[in-house]
Amino acid sequence: MRRLPPLTAVEAFVQVARLGSVKAAAEELALSSPALSRRVQAMERFIGRPLFARRHQAMLLNGDGEMLLSRIAPALDALGEAIEQVTGEAELMRLKLGVLPLYASRQLIHRLPDLRARYPHLHIDIDTGAHALTRLGDGLDAAIVLAREIEPPLYGRKLGRNRIVAIGNRARQEGPNPLTDPTELAKETILLHRDMQDNFVLWRQAIGMPGLEPRAIDMFDSGQLILESAAEGLGVAFMLDFHLEGASDPRLVKLFAEEAEAESQYWFVCRRPALSRRPVRLFHDWLVGDGQ
């Protein structure tokens, strides 16, 4: 059998990778910070290369560290689950997840059978209520939110590319009077979400047409209704590529090749200590790995 690193070194590496801090990982493992650092260094010596980029009061995975974590974290979780099964300690695990309705319906629900197949004991309570960030640790274990950035001390992991695209009915691209040039949007109604009102402005700036003005702009507070309105030909929606991919609606197409970087991004967010809880950890690793 191929020689393996000490399990204590592997455990230390995984905890620091997930928590982003030697101090937080040391507290979680009931070790001193120097003792934990020695275990991480032992792991790096065994691998033969650095696994982290050291920052002031932070440890960020580099490319090699990201690859290693993605390979060994599922194996560690499987080991833990196997031990629980053999010892008869396996029990129902429950995750309380705050998630935006559009993300839940278009990106999450259809993927959950895969999660259930991998972790039959993991169950998720889905909460689509507002103000998910402020409810972390007080009713919610984790959340999927739309935000410009995630402020410390919260842990945040960006999901997807989050590019702004023009979405419309397929007939607007393939019909008798197709939209072939962005300048033609001057005759169109633009559909925007109230939480992403800058999407069209950012898009027209990115393509070098800051003065482009549509015929009208209609606002919505529901992403699902925006997509349905675009599918019915009521206007051109400026949303994220994430939304179009998740819609799986044959009526909808990306109208132009041009894209823009969105200011608001989808993030997985939780309090850093929550990553040490198995339900949170399993869901996080699935979501940012095979789940995306």
mmCIF file of N, CA and C in Angstrom, residues 148-260:
data_model
loop_
_atom_site.group_PDB
_atom_site.id
_atom_site.type_symbol
_atom_site.label_atom_id
_atom_site.label_comp_id
_atom_site.label_asym_id
_atom_site.label_seq_id
_atom_site.Cartn_x
_atom_site.Cartn_y
_atom_site.Cartn_z
ATOM 1 N N ARG A 148 -22.834 41.659 -3.368
ATOM 2 C CA ARG A 148 -21.626 42.139 -4.034
ATOM 3 C C ARG A 148 -20.380 41.516 -3.431
ATOM 4 N N GLU A 149 -20.368 41.375 -2.127
ATOM 5 C CA GLU A 149 -19.258 40.723 -1.447
ATOM 6 C C GLU A 149 -19.735 40.241 -0.085
ATOM 7 N N ILE A 150 -18.961 39.368 0.497
ATOM 8 C CA ILE A 150 -19.273 38.835 1.821
ATOM 9 C C ILE A 150 -18.232 39.351 2.795
ATOM 10 N N GLU A 151 -18.699 40.056 3.791
ATOM 11 C CA GLU A 151 -17.793 40.675 4.747
ATOM 12 C C GLU A 151 -17.354 39.663 5.817
ATOM 13 N N PRO A 152 -16.069 39.735 6.206
ATOM 14 C CA PRO A 152 -15.635 38.939 7.360
ATOM 15 C C PRO A 152 -16.430 39.372 8.588
ATOM 16 N N PRO A 153 -16.655 38.487 9.541
ATOM 17 C CA PRO A 153 -16.007 37.184 9.692
ATOM 18 C C PRO A 153 -16.757 36.031 9.032
ATOM 19 N N LEU A 154 -17.757 36.306 8.202
ATOM 20 C CA LEU A 154 -18.497 35.232 7.549
ATOM 21 C C LEU A 154 -17.621 34.543 6.504
ATOM 22 N N TYR A 155 -17.895 33.266 6.285
ATOM 23 C CA TYR A 155 -17.258 32.525 5.201
ATOM 24 C C TYR A 155 -18.129 32.644 3.961
ATOM 25 N N GLY A 156 -17.534 32.976 2.827
ATOM 26 C CA GLY A 156 -18.286 33.068 1.577
ATOM 27 C C GLY A 156 -17.563 32.383 0.442
ATOM 28 N N ARG A 157 -18.314 31.685 -0.397
ATOM 29 C CA ARG A 157 -17.741 31.012 -1.578
ATOM 30 C C ARG A 157 -18.612 31.357 -2.773
ATOM 31 N N LYS A 158 -18.011 31.996 -3.776
ATOM 32 C CA LYS A 158 -18.765 32.418 -4.946
ATOM 33 C C LYS A 158 -19.201 31.205 -5.754
ATOM 34 N N LEU A 159 -20.426 31.277 -6.284
ATOM 35 C CA LEU A 159 -20.989 30.173 -7.055
ATOM 36 C C LEU A 159 -21.161 30.596 -8.511
ATOM 37 N N GLY A 160 -20.571 29.859 -9.427
ATOM 38 C CA GLY A 160 -20.780 30.121 -10.838
ATOM 39 C C GLY A 160 -19.997 31.321 -11.350
ATOM 40 N N ARG A 161 -20.191 31.649 -12.634
ATOM 41 C CA ARG A 161 -19.480 32.743 -13.289
ATOM 42 C C ARG A 161 -20.160 34.085 -13.031
ATOM 43 N N ASN A 162 -21.486 34.091 -12.964
ATOM 44 C CA ASN A 162 -22.248 35.308 -12.683
ATOM 45 C C ASN A 162 -21.978 36.410 -13.703
ATOM 46 N N ARG A 163 -22.283 36.126 -14.958
ATOM 47 C CA ARG A 163 -22.148 37.095 -16.037
ATOM 48 C C ARG A 163 -23.535 37.584 -16.460
ATOM 49 N N ILE A 164 -23.633 38.880 -16.727
ATOM 50 C CA ILE A 164 -24.903 39.461 -17.162
ATOM 51 C C ILE A 164 -25.086 39.190 -18.648
ATOM 52 N N VAL A 165 -26.251 38.671 -19.013
ATOM 53 C CA VAL A 165 -26.558 38.385 -20.415
ATOM 54 C C VAL A 165 -27.961 38.876 -20.743
ATOM 55 N N ALA A 166 -28.210 39.085 -22.037
ATOM 56 C CA ALA A 166 -29.537 39.471 -22.518
ATOM 57 C C ALA A 166 -30.322 38.205 -22.833
ATOM 58 N N ILE A 167 -31.482 38.042 -22.206
ATOM 59 C CA ILE A 167 -32.290 36.828 -22.353
ATOM 60 C C ILE A 167 -33.638 37.205 -22.969
ATOM 61 N N GLY A 168 -34.029 36.471 -23.994
ATOM 62 C CA GLY A 168 -35.309 36.772 -24.637
ATOM 63 C C GLY A 168 -35.953 35.537 -25.220
ATOM 64 N N ASN A 169 -37.128 35.729 -25.759
ATOM 65 C CA ASN A 169 -37.852 34.654 -26.432
ATOM 66 C C ASN A 169 -37.090 34.216 -27.680
ATOM 67 N N ARG A 170 -37.071 32.919 -27.942
ATOM 68 C CA ARG A 170 -36.323 32.378 -29.071
ATOM 69 C C ARG A 170 -36.745 33.021 -30.393
ATOM 70 N N ALA A 171 -38.014 33.402 -30.495
ATOM 71 C CA ALA A 171 -38.500 34.025 -31.729
ATOM 72 C C ALA A 171 -37.821 35.369 -31.990
ATOM 73 N N ARG A 172 -37.355 36.038 -30.921
ATOM 74 C CA ARG A 172 -36.664 37.317 -31.109
ATOM 75 C C ARG A 172 -35.310 37.124 -31.761
ATOM 76 N N GLN A 173 -34.810 35.891 -31.764
ATOM 77 C CA GLN A 173 -33.527 35.593 -32.382
ATOM 78 C C GLN A 173 -33.690 34.871 -33.713
ATOM 79 N N GLU A 174 -34.750 34.085 -33.808
ATOM 80 C CA GLU A 174 -34.905 33.237 -34.984
ATOM 81 C C GLU A 174 -36.116 33.603 -35.831
ATOM 82 N N GLY A 175 -36.943 34.557 -35.386
ATOM 83 C CA GLY A 175 -38.168 34.915 -36.085
ATOM 84 C C GLY A 175 -37.915 35.800 -37.291
ATOM 85 N N PRO A 176 -38.993 36.327 -37.883
ATOM 86 C CA PRO A 176 -38.876 37.132 -39.102
ATOM 87 C C PRO A 176 -38.187 38.482 -38.878
ATOM 88 N N ASN A 177 -38.280 39.026 -37.668
ATOM 89 C CA ASN A 177 -37.627 40.309 -37.357
ATOM 90 C C ASN A 177 -36.681 40.136 -36.168
ATOM 91 N N PRO A 178 -35.589 39.414 -36.374
ATOM 92 C CA PRO A 178 -34.725 39.064 -35.233
ATOM 93 C C PRO A 178 -33.939 40.265 -34.701
ATOM 94 N N LEU A 179 -33.637 40.198 -33.413
ATOM 95 C CA LEU A 179 -32.719 41.159 -32.804
ATOM 96 C C LEU A 179 -31.299 40.699 -33.120
ATOM 97 N N THR A 180 -30.592 41.460 -33.925
ATOM 98 C CA THR A 180 -29.251 41.053 -34.340
ATOM 99 C C THR A 180 -28.163 41.994 -33.846
ATOM 100 N N ASP A 181 -28.573 43.164 -33.368
ATOM 101 C CA ASP A 181 -27.600 44.161 -32.941
ATOM 102 C C ASP A 181 -28.078 44.826 -31.658
ATOM 103 N N PRO A 182 -27.192 45.061 -30.688
ATOM 104 C CA PRO A 182 -27.617 45.692 -29.432
ATOM 105 C C PRO A 182 -28.288 47.044 -29.609
ATOM 106 N N THR A 183 -27.971 47.761 -30.693
ATOM 107 C CA THR A 183 -28.599 49.061 -30.900
ATOM 108 C C THR A 183 -30.117 48.946 -31.049
ATOM 109 N N GLU A 184 -30.587 47.769 -31.462
ATOM 110 C CA GLU A 184 -32.025 47.561 -31.646
ATOM 111 C C GLU A 184 -32.781 47.494 -30.319
ATOM 112 N N LEU A 185 -32.047 47.438 -29.216
ATOM 113 C CA LEU A 185 -32.699 47.446 -27.906
ATOM 114 C C LEU A 185 -33.359 48.784 -27.613
ATOM 115 N N ALA A 186 -33.039 49.798 -28.399
ATOM 116 C CA ALA A 186 -33.687 51.098 -28.229
ATOM 117 C C ALA A 186 -35.190 51.015 -28.470
ATOM 118 N N LYS A 187 -35.628 49.976 -29.157
ATOM 119 C CA LYS A 187 -37.055 49.798 -29.446
ATOM 120 C C LYS A 187 -37.711 48.773 -28.519
ATOM 121 N N GLU A 188 -36.944 48.282 -27.535
ATOM 122 C CA GLU A 188 -37.420 47.173 -26.722
ATOM 123 C C GLU A 188 -37.703 47.592 -25.272
ATOM 124 N N THR A 189 -38.483 46.748 -24.586
ATOM 125 C CA THR A 189 -38.701 46.885 -23.151
ATOM 126 C C THR A 189 -37.691 46.004 -22.427
ATOM 127 N N ILE A 190 -37.004 46.599 -21.464
ATOM 128 C CA ILE A 190 -35.999 45.872 -20.690
ATOM 129 C C ILE A 190 -36.635 45.412 -19.379
ATOM 130 N N LEU A 191 -36.374 44.170 -18.994
ATOM 131 C CA LEU A 191 -36.923 43.580 -17.771
ATOM 132 C C LEU A 191 -35.797 43.417 -16.758
ATOM 133 N N LEU A 192 -35.981 44.010 -15.560
ATOM 134 C CA LEU A 192 -34.937 43.991 -14.540
ATOM 135 C C LEU A 192 -35.501 43.598 -13.186
ATOM 136 N N HIS A 193 -34.643 42.962 -12.375
ATOM 137 C CA HIS A 193 -35.007 42.642 -10.992
ATOM 138 C C HIS A 193 -34.633 43.830 -10.108
ATOM 139 N N ARG A 194 -35.469 44.126 -9.129
ATOM 140 C CA ARG A 194 -35.211 45.277 -8.263
ATOM 141 C C ARG A 194 -33.907 45.137 -7.483
ATOM 142 N N ASP A 195 -33.481 43.897 -7.238
ATOM 143 C CA ASP A 195 -32.216 43.697 -6.536
ATOM 144 C C ASP A 195 -31.012 43.760 -7.465
ATOM 145 N N MET A 196 -31.267 43.846 -8.772
ATOM 146 C CA MET A 196 -30.183 43.914 -9.756
ATOM 147 C C MET A 196 -30.500 44.987 -10.793
ATOM 148 N N GLN A 197 -30.844 46.168 -10.312
ATOM 149 C CA GLN A 197 -31.277 47.238 -11.201
ATOM 150 C C GLN A 197 -30.171 47.743 -12.116
ATOM 151 N N ASP A 198 -28.914 47.522 -11.748
ATOM 152 C CA ASP A 198 -27.794 48.034 -12.543
ATOM 153 C C ASP A 198 -27.381 47.092 -13.665
ATOM 154 N N ASN A 199 -28.047 45.970 -13.813
ATOM 155 C CA ASN A 199 -27.595 44.974 -14.791
ATOM 156 C C ASN A 199 -27.513 45.535 -16.209
ATOM 157 N N PHE A 200 -28.547 46.274 -16.625
ATOM 158 C CA PHE A 200 -28.527 46.795 -17.998
ATOM 159 C C PHE A 200 -27.470 47.873 -18.165
ATOM 160 N N VAL A 201 -27.324 48.729 -17.147
ATOM 161 C CA VAL A 201 -26.299 49.778 -17.206
ATOM 162 C C VAL A 201 -24.915 49.163 -17.319
ATOM 163 N N LEU A 202 -24.630 48.145 -16.509
ATOM 164 C CA LEU A 202 -23.326 47.481 -16.559
ATOM 165 C C LEU A 202 -23.103 46.811 -17.907
ATOM 166 N N TRP A 203 -24.146 46.213 -18.452
ATOM 167 C CA TRP A 203 -24.026 45.505 -19.729
ATOM 168 C C TRP A 203 -23.745 46.481 -20.864
ATOM 169 N N ARG A 204 -24.497 47.596 -20.921
ATOM 170 C CA ARG A 204 -24.294 48.537 -22.032
ATOM 171 C C ARG A 204 -22.937 49.236 -21.920
ATOM 172 N N GLN A 205 -22.453 49.430 -20.687
ATOM 173 C CA GLN A 205 -21.110 49.998 -20.536
ATOM 174 C C GLN A 205 -20.048 49.015 -21.008
ATOM 175 N N ALA A 206 -20.236 47.742 -20.696
ATOM 176 C CA ALA A 206 -19.256 46.718 -21.064
ATOM 177 C C ALA A 206 -19.127 46.564 -22.572
ATOM 178 N N ILE A 207 -20.215 46.810 -23.303
ATOM 179 C CA ILE A 207 -20.166 46.653 -24.760
ATOM 180 C C ILE A 207 -19.854 47.971 -25.460
ATOM 181 N N GLY A 208 -19.575 49.021 -24.677
ATOM 182 C CA GLY A 208 -19.186 50.295 -25.268
ATOM 183 C C GLY A 208 -20.337 51.142 -25.767
ATOM 184 N N MET A 209 -21.533 50.941 -25.183
ATOM 185 C CA MET A 209 -22.692 51.746 -25.578
ATOM 186 C C MET A 209 -23.348 52.354 -24.335
ATOM 187 N N PRO A 210 -22.633 53.206 -23.596
ATOM 188 C CA PRO A 210 -23.188 53.735 -22.346
ATOM 189 C C PRO A 210 -24.430 54.596 -22.528
ATOM 190 N N GLY A 211 -24.639 55.134 -23.740
ATOM 191 C CA GLY A 211 -25.801 55.991 -23.970
ATOM 192 C C GLY A 211 -27.026 55.263 -24.493
ATOM 193 N N LEU A 212 -26.946 53.944 -24.639
ATOM 194 C CA LEU A 212 -28.071 53.179 -25.186
ATOM 195 C C LEU A 212 -29.267 53.222 -24.238
ATOM 196 N N GLU A 213 -30.402 53.688 -24.718
ATOM 197 C CA GLU A 213 -31.614 53.789 -23.900
ATOM 198 C C GLU A 213 -32.730 52.946 -24.509
ATOM 199 N N PRO A 214 -33.361 52.085 -23.723
ATOM 200 C CA PRO A 214 -34.468 51.270 -24.241
ATOM 201 C C PRO A 214 -35.761 52.076 -24.305
ATOM 202 N N ARG A 215 -36.765 51.494 -24.891
ATOM 203 C CA ARG A 215 -38.067 52.158 -24.955
ATOM 204 C C ARG A 215 -38.675 52.285 -23.561
ATOM 205 N N ALA A 216 -38.494 51.232 -22.741
ATOM 206 C CA ALA A 216 -39.033 51.251 -21.379
ATOM 207 C C ALA A 216 -38.279 50.233 -20.542
ATOM 208 N N ILE A 217 -38.365 50.401 -19.223
ATOM 209 C CA ILE A 217 -37.779 49.441 -18.276
ATOM 210 C C ILE A 217 -38.863 49.024 -17.292
ATOM 211 N N ASP A 218 -39.118 47.721 -17.216
ATOM 212 C CA ASP A 218 -40.094 47.177 -16.276
ATOM 213 C C ASP A 218 -39.360 46.476 -15.145
ATOM 214 N N MET A 219 -39.764 46.757 -13.904
ATOM 215 C CA MET A 219 -39.120 46.195 -12.729
ATOM 216 C C MET A 219 -39.950 45.066 -12.128
ATOM 217 N N PHE A 220 -39.271 44.061 -11.591
ATOM 218 C CA PHE A 220 -39.907 42.916 -10.948
ATOM 219 C C PHE A 220 -39.215 42.643 -9.621
ATOM 220 N N ASP A 221 -39.933 42.009 -8.713
ATOM 221 C CA ASP A 221 -39.292 41.534 -7.482
ATOM 222 C C ASP A 221 -39.214 40.013 -7.465
ATOM 223 N N SER A 222 -39.479 39.388 -8.606
ATOM 224 C CA SER A 222 -39.423 37.934 -8.731
ATOM 225 C C SER A 222 -38.646 37.554 -9.981
ATOM 226 N N GLY A 223 -37.544 36.831 -9.804
ATOM 227 C CA GLY A 223 -36.763 36.387 -10.943
ATOM 228 C C GLY A 223 -37.519 35.416 -11.824
ATOM 229 N N GLN A 224 -38.362 34.565 -11.216
ATOM 230 C CA GLN A 224 -39.138 33.615 -12.001
ATOM 231 C C GLN A 224 -40.099 34.335 -12.939
ATOM 232 N N LEU A 225 -40.711 35.417 -12.435
ATOM 233 C CA LEU A 225 -41.640 36.167 -13.275
ATOM 234 C C LEU A 225 -40.914 36.901 -14.399
ATOM 235 N N ILE A 226 -39.690 37.341 -14.144
ATOM 236 C CA ILE A 226 -38.916 37.978 -15.214
ATOM 237 C C ILE A 226 -38.666 36.989 -16.343
ATOM 238 N N LEU A 227 -38.207 35.788 -15.993
ATOM 239 C CA LEU A 227 -37.935 34.784 -17.013
ATOM 240 C C LEU A 227 -39.200 34.392 -17.768
ATOM 241 N N GLU A 228 -40.301 34.268 -17.052
ATOM 242 C CA GLU A 228 -41.553 33.917 -17.718
ATOM 243 C C GLU A 228 -42.001 35.045 -18.643
ATOM 244 N N SER A 229 -41.823 36.283 -18.217
ATOM 245 C CA SER A 229 -42.192 37.424 -19.057
ATOM 246 C C SER A 229 -41.332 37.472 -20.313
ATOM 247 N N ALA A 230 -40.027 37.197 -20.160
ATOM 248 C CA ALA A 230 -39.157 37.160 -21.332
ATOM 249 C C ALA A 230 -39.545 36.019 -22.264
ATOM 250 N N ALA A 231 -39.899 34.876 -21.690
ATOM 251 C CA ALA A 231 -40.305 33.723 -22.499
ATOM 252 C C ALA A 231 -41.584 34.009 -23.282
ATOM 253 N N GLU A 232 -42.450 34.847 -22.730
ATOM 254 C CA GLU A 232 -43.698 35.202 -23.400
ATOM 255 C C GLU A 232 -43.528 36.369 -24.374
ATOM 256 N N GLY A 233 -42.298 36.864 -24.522
ATOM 257 C CA GLY A 233 -42.037 37.921 -25.488
ATOM 258 C C GLY A 233 -42.378 39.320 -25.014
ATOM 259 N N LEU A 234 -42.462 39.513 -23.687
ATOM 260 C CA LEU A 234 -42.833 40.827 -23.167
ATOM 261 C C LEU A 234 -41.651 41.779 -23.047
ATOM 262 N N GLY A 235 -40.458 41.311 -23.292
ATOM 263 C CA GLY A 235 -39.292 42.169 -23.214
ATOM 264 C C GLY A 235 -38.016 41.357 -23.175
ATOM 265 N N VAL A 236 -36.903 42.054 -22.985
ATOM 266 C CA VAL A 236 -35.582 41.430 -22.910
ATOM 267 C C VAL A 236 -35.098 41.527 -21.468
ATOM 268 N N ALA A 237 -34.832 40.388 -20.862
ATOM 269 C CA ALA A 237 -34.388 40.344 -19.473
ATOM 270 C C ALA A 237 -32.872 40.413 -19.409
ATOM 271 N N PHE A 238 -32.368 41.220 -18.481
ATOM 272 C CA PHE A 238 -30.930 41.263 -18.234
ATOM 273 C C PHE A 238 -30.684 40.639 -16.878
ATOM 274 N N MET A 239 -30.288 39.370 -16.930
ATOM 275 C CA MET A 239 -30.060 38.586 -15.728
ATOM 276 C C MET A 239 -28.733 37.852 -15.869
ATOM 277 N N LEU A 240 -28.473 36.916 -14.972
ATOM 278 C CA LEU A 240 -27.204 36.205 -14.987
ATOM 279 C C LEU A 240 -27.279 34.972 -15.877
ATOM 280 N N ASP A 241 -26.138 34.586 -16.441
ATOM 281 C CA ASP A 241 -26.097 33.365 -17.243
ATOM 282 C C ASP A 241 -26.551 32.168 -16.425
ATOM 283 N N PHE A 242 -26.300 32.226 -15.113
ATOM 284 C CA PHE A 242 -26.770 31.222 -14.170
ATOM 285 C C PHE A 242 -28.273 31.002 -14.311
ATOM 286 N N HIS A 243 -29.007 32.110 -14.444
ATOM 287 C CA HIS A 243 -30.468 32.035 -14.521
ATOM 288 C C HIS A 243 -30.922 31.359 -15.811
ATOM 289 N N LEU A 244 -30.273 31.700 -16.916
ATOM 290 C CA LEU A 244 -30.658 31.102 -18.193
ATOM 291 C C LEU A 244 -30.340 29.616 -18.211
ATOM 292 N N GLU A 245 -29.158 29.235 -17.721
ATOM 293 C CA GLU A 245 -28.780 27.824 -17.708
ATOM 294 C C GLU A 245 -29.714 27.017 -16.825
ATOM 295 N N GLY A 246 -30.074 27.578 -15.681
ATOM 296 C CA GLY A 246 -30.937 26.860 -14.758
ATOM 297 C C GLY A 246 -32.382 26.792 -15.202
ATOM 298 N N ALA A 247 -32.793 27.712 -16.090
ATOM 299 C CA ALA A 247 -34.195 27.750 -16.501
ATOM 300 C C ALA A 247 -34.591 26.509 -17.296
ATOM 301 N N SER A 248 -33.677 25.999 -18.123
ATOM 302 C CA SER A 248 -33.968 24.832 -18.975
ATOM 303 C C SER A 248 -35.289 25.017 -19.726
ATOM 304 N N ASP A 249 -35.505 26.243 -20.194
ATOM 305 C CA ASP A 249 -36.742 26.597 -20.893
ATOM 306 C C ASP A 249 -36.419 26.761 -22.374
ATOM 307 N N PRO A 250 -36.950 25.892 -23.252
ATOM 308 C CA PRO A 250 -36.612 25.974 -24.675
ATOM 309 C C PRO A 250 -37.077 27.267 -25.330
ATOM 310 N N ARG A 251 -37.956 28.008 -24.652
ATOM 311 C CA ARG A 251 -38.422 29.282 -25.217
ATOM 312 C C ARG A 251 -37.386 30.392 -25.061
ATOM 313 N N LEU A 252 -36.427 30.217 -24.156
ATOM 314 C CA LEU A 252 -35.484 31.274 -23.823
ATOM 315 C C LEU A 252 -34.122 31.045 -24.470
ATOM 316 N N VAL A 253 -33.510 32.138 -24.920
ATOM 317 C CA VAL A 253 -32.173 32.076 -25.502
ATOM 318 C C VAL A 253 -31.375 33.300 -25.065
ATOM 319 N N LYS A 254 -30.067 33.181 -25.157
ATOM 320 C CA LYS A 254 -29.177 34.325 -24.991
ATOM 321 C C LYS A 254 -29.154 35.070 -26.320
ATOM 322 N N LEU A 255 -29.591 36.330 -26.316
ATOM 323 C CA LEU A 255 -29.816 37.046 -27.575
ATOM 324 C C LEU A 255 -28.532 37.545 -28.229
ATOM 325 N N PHE A 256 -27.550 37.941 -27.429
ATOM 326 C CA PHE A 256 -26.313 38.498 -27.964
ATOM 327 C C PHE A 256 -25.112 37.797 -27.322
ATOM 328 N N ALA A 257 -24.001 37.815 -28.010
ATOM 329 C CA ALA A 257 -22.784 37.202 -27.467
ATOM 330 C C ALA A 257 -22.195 38.044 -26.343
ATOM 331 N N GLU A 258 -22.483 39.346 -26.346
ATOM 332 C CA GLU A 258 -21.887 40.248 -25.371
ATOM 333 C C GLU A 258 -22.329 39.910 -23.942
ATOM 334 N N GLU A 259 -21.392 40.008 -23.006
ATOM 335 C CA GLU A 259 -21.662 39.752 -21.591
ATOM 336 C C GLU A 259 -21.003 40.848 -20.756
ATOM 337 N N ALA A 260 -21.355 40.892 -19.488
ATOM 338 C CA ALA A 260 -20.728 41.838 -18.564
ATOM 339 C C ALA A 260 -20.599 41.187 -17.202
#
